[in-house]
Coordinates of C-alpha atoms in Angstrom, one line a residue:
X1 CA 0.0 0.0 0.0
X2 CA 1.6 3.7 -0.8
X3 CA 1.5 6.2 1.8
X4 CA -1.4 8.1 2.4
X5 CA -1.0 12.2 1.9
X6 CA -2.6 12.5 5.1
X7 CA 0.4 14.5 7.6
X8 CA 1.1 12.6 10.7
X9 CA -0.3 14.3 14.1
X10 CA 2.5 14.4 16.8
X11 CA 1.2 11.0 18.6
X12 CA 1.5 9.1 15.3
X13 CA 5.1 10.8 15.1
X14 CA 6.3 9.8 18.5
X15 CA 4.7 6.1 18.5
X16 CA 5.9 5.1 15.1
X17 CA 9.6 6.4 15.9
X18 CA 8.9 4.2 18.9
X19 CA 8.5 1.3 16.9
X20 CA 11.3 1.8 14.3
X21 CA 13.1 2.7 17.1
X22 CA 12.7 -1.1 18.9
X23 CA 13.0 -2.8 15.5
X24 CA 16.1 -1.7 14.2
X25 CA 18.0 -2.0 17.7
X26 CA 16.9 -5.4 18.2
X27 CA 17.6 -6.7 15.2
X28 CA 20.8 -5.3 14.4
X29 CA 22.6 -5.6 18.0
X30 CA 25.2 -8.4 17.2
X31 CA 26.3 -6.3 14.1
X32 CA 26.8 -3.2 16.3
X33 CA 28.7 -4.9 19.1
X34 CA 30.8 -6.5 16.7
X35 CA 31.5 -2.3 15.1
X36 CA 32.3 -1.2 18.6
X37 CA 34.6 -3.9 19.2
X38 CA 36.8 -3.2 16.7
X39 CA 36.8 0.4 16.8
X40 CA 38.0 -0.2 20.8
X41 CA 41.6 0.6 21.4
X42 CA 42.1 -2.8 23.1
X43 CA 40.8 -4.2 19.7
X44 CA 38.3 -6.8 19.0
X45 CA 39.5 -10.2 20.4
X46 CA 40.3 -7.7 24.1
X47 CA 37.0 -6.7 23.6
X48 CA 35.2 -10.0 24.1
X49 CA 35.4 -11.1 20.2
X50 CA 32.1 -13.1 19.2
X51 CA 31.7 -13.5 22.8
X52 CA 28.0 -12.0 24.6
X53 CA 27.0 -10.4 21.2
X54 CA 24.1 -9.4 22.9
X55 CA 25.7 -7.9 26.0
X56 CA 24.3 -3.9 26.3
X57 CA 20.9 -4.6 24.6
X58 CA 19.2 -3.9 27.8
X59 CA 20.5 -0.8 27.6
X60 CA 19.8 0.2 23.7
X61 CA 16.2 -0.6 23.7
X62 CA 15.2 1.3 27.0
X63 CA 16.8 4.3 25.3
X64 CA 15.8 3.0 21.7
X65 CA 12.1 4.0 21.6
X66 CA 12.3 7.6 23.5
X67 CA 15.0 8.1 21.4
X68 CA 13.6 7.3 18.0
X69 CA 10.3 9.0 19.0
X70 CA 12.0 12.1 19.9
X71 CA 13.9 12.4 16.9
X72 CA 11.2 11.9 14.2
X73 CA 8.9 14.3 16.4
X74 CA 11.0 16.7 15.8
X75 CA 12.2 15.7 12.2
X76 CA 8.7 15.9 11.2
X77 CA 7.6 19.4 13.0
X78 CA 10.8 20.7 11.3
X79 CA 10.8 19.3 8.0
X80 CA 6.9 20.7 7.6
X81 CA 8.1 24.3 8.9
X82 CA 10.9 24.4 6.6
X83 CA 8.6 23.1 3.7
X84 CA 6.1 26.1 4.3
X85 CA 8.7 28.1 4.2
X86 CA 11.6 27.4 1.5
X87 CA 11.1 27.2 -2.2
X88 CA 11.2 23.6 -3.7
X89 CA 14.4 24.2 -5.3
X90 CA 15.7 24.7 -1.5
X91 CA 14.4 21.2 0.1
X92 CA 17.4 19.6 0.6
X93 CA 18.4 22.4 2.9
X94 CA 15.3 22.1 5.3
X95 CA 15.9 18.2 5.4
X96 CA 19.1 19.0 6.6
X97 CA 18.1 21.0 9.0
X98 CA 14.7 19.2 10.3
X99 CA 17.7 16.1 10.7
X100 CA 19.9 18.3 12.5
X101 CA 17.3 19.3 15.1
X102 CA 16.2 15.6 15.4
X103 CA 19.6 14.5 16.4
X104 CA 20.3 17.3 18.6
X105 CA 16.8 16.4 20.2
X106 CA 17.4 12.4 20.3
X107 CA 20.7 12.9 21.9
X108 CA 19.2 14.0 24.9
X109 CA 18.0 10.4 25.8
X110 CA 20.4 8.3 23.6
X111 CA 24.0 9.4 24.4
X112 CA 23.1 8.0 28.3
X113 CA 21.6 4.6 26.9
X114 CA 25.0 4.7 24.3
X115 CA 27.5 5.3 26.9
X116 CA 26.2 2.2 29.0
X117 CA 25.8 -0.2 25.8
X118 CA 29.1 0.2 24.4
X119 CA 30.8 0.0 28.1
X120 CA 29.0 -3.7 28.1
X121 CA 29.8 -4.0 24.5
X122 CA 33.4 -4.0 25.4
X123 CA 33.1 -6.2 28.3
X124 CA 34.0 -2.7 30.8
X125 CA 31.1 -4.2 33.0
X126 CA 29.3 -7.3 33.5
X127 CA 25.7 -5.9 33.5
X128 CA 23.6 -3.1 33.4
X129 CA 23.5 -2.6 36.9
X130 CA 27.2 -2.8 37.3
X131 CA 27.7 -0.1 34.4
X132 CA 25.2 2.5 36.0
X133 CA 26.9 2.7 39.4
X134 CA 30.8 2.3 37.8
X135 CA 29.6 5.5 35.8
X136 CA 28.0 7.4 38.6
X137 CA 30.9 6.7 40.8
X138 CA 33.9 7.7 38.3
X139 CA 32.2 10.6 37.1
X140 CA 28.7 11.4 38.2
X141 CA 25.8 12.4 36.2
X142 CA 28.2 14.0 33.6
X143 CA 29.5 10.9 32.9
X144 CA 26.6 9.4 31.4
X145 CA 26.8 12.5 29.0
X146 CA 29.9 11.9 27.9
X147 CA 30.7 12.2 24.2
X148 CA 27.1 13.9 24.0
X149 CA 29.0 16.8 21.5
X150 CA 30.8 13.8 19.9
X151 CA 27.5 11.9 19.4
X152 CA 25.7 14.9 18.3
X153 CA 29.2 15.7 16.1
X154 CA 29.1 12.7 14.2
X155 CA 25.5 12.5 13.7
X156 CA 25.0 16.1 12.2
X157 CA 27.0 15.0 9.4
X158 CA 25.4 11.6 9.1
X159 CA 22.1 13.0 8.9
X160 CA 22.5 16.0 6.7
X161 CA 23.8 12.9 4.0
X162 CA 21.2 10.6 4.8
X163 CA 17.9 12.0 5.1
X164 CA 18.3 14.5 2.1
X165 CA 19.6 11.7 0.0
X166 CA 16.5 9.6 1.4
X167 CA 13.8 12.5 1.0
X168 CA 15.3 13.0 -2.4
X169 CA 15.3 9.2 -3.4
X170 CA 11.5 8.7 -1.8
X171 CA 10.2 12.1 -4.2
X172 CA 12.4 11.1 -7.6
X173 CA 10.7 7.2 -7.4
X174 CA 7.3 9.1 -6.7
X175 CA 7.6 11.2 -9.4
X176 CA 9.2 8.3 -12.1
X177 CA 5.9 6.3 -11.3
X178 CA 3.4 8.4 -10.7
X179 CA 2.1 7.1 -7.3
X180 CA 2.8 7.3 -3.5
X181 CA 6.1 5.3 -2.5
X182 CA 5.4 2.0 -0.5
X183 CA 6.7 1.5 2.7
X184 CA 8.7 -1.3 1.3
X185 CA 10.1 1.1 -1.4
X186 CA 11.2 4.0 1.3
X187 CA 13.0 1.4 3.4
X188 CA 15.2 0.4 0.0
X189 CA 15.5 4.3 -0.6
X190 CA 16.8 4.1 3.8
X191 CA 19.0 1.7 3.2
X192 CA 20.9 3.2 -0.2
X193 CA 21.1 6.5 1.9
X194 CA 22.0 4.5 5.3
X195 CA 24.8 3.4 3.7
X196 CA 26.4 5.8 2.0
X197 CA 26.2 8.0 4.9
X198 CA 28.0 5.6 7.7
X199 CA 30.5 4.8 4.9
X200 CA 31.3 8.5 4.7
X201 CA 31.1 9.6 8.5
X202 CA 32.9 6.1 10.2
X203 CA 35.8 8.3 11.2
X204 CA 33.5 10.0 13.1
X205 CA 31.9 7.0 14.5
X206 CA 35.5 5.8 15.6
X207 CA 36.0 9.2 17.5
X208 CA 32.6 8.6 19.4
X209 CA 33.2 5.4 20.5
X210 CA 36.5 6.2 21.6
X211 CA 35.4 8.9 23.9
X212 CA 32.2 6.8 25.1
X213 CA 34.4 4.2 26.2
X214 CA 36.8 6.2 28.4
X215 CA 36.1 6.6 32.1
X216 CA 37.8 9.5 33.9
X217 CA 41.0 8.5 35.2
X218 CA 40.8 4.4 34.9
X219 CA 42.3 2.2 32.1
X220 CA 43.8 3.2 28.5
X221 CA 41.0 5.5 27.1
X222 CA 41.5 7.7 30.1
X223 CA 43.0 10.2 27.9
X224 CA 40.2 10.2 25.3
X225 CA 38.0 13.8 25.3
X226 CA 37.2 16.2 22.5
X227 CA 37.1 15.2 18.9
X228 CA 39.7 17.2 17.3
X229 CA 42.1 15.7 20.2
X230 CA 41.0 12.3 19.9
X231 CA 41.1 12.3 15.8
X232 CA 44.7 13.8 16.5
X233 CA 45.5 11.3 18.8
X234 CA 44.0 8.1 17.0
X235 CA 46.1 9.2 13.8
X236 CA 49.3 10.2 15.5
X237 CA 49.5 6.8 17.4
X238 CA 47.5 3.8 15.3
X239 CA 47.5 5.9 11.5
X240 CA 44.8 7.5 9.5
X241 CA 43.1 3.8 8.7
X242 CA 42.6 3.4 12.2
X243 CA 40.0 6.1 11.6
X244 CA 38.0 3.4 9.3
X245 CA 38.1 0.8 11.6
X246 CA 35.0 -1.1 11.5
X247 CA 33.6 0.6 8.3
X248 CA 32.6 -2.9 6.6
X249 CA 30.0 -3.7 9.8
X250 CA 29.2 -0.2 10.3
X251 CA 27.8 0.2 6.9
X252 CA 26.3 -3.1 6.2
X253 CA 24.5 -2.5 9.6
X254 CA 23.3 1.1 9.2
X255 CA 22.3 -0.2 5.6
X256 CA 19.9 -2.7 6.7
X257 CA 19.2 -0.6 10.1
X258 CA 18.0 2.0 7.5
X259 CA 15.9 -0.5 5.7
X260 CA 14.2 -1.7 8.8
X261 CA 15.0 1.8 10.7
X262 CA 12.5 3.8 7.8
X263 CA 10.5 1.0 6.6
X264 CA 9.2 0.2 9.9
X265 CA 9.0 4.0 10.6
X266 CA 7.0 4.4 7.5
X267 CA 4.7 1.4 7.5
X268 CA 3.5 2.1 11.3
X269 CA 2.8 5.7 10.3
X270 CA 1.1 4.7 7.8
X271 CA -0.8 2.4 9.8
X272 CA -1.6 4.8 12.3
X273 CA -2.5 7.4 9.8
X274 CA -4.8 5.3 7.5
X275 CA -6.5 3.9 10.7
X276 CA -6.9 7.2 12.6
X277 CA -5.0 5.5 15.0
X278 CA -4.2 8.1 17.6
X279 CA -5.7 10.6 15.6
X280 CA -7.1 13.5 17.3
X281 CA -10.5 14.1 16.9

């Protein structure tokens, strides 16, 4: 079924980013363990190898949902207001920023939930528990925080490739056929623009994981803060390919993550538009 022209209310934003939100963490864990792994400074076999793939999913799909929900919320509200706004011929602009504003959003409630995974992803604690109070007692309630202008660094760039690339594949099949897109069809047009964004932005990933991981004053990532110090750092020590590591994962995971990621966003929004689902009345 194509998508209905009907707009989304806010409710029908924030439970279908829920959704996606659940989906795409769940199914894509192992691959994202494996990514942090290697991009770990210990490297991947110090890390725990293929060992408790699954450790830290706890942790992603508390923050998965709120996260998600908050992001598309404010995609949505943004990318409407820019469209009211901006000529046609400047779209691609207000994508970029509606994505901008959705990551800065979303990173309010996922760099917390991040910082806790990829500690259990790289065996720094053996459960959630364990990870909440080591955090808390190295660094306080900052700590949980930390990378958040890393996260938010790395993700800017991602999106402002991505959802452009996405908005503009979604409106150029449209157009060629003459009809709405499917919800299958906009997770294939996710998953081309998924990839091709975490291909182009791994350095950035490598940087965020490397800050994420360190814990003030204990083990080797100690010295890890900032992003221009850490890239500096990273290439001065291990070489500029270290700044790639784990770019084959990354971007077969954020490509099918972006297939599942916007197709499920799509199809429940659908769902809930077509069926007055939430809808106010």
């Amino acid at each position: 079924m194509a998508q209905a022209n009907t707009k989304p209310n806010n409710t029908q934003c924030l439970v279908a980013g829920g959704i996606a939100g659940i989906a795409v963490d769940t199914a894509l864990f192992p691959l994202d363990t494996i990514k942090t792994r290697l991009q770990a400074k210990g490297g991947f076999m110090a890390s725990g190898g293929f060992r408790g793939i699954y450790s830290g999913l706890s942790s992603a799909i508390i923050g998965s949902s709120p996260g998600a929900a908050l992001f598309f919320l404010t995609y949505e509200q943004t990318k409407a207001a820019c469209e009211r706004r901006m000529e046609p011929k400047y779209q691609a602009f207000g994508h970029m920023a509606a994505a901008s504003a959705g990551e800065v959003a979303a990173c309010l409630v996922r760099v917390p939930t991040e910082v806790l995974k990829q500690r259990l992803q790289a065996n720094h604690h053996r459960s959630l528990g364990a990870a909440i109070r080591g955090t808390y007692r190295a660094e306080g309630l900052l700590g949980f925080y930390r990378g958040y202008l890393t996260q938010v660094v790395r993700e800017i760039p991602f999106t402002c490739i991505q959802f452009p690339v996405y908005e503009f594949l979604k409106h150029s099949y449209a157009t060629k056929h003459g009809r709405g897109i499917k919800s299958w069809e906009a997770a294939v047009c996710g998953s081309v623009a998924g990839g091709a964004a975490a291909a182009f932005t791994t350095p950035l990933d490598v940087i965020k994981t490397r800050v994420m991981l360190s814990t003030k004053g204990v083990g080797a990532h100690h010295e890890y803060s900032g992003v221009v110090s850490t890239l500096a750092r990273i290439a001065r020590e291990e070489g500029a390919r270290a700044l790639f590591s784990g770019v084959v994962p990354r971007t077969i995971w954020i490509s099918v993550g972006g297939f599942v990621f916007l197709g499920s966003y799509e199809k429940a929004k659908e769902i809930l538009v077509d069926g007055r689902i939430f809808a106010h009345r």
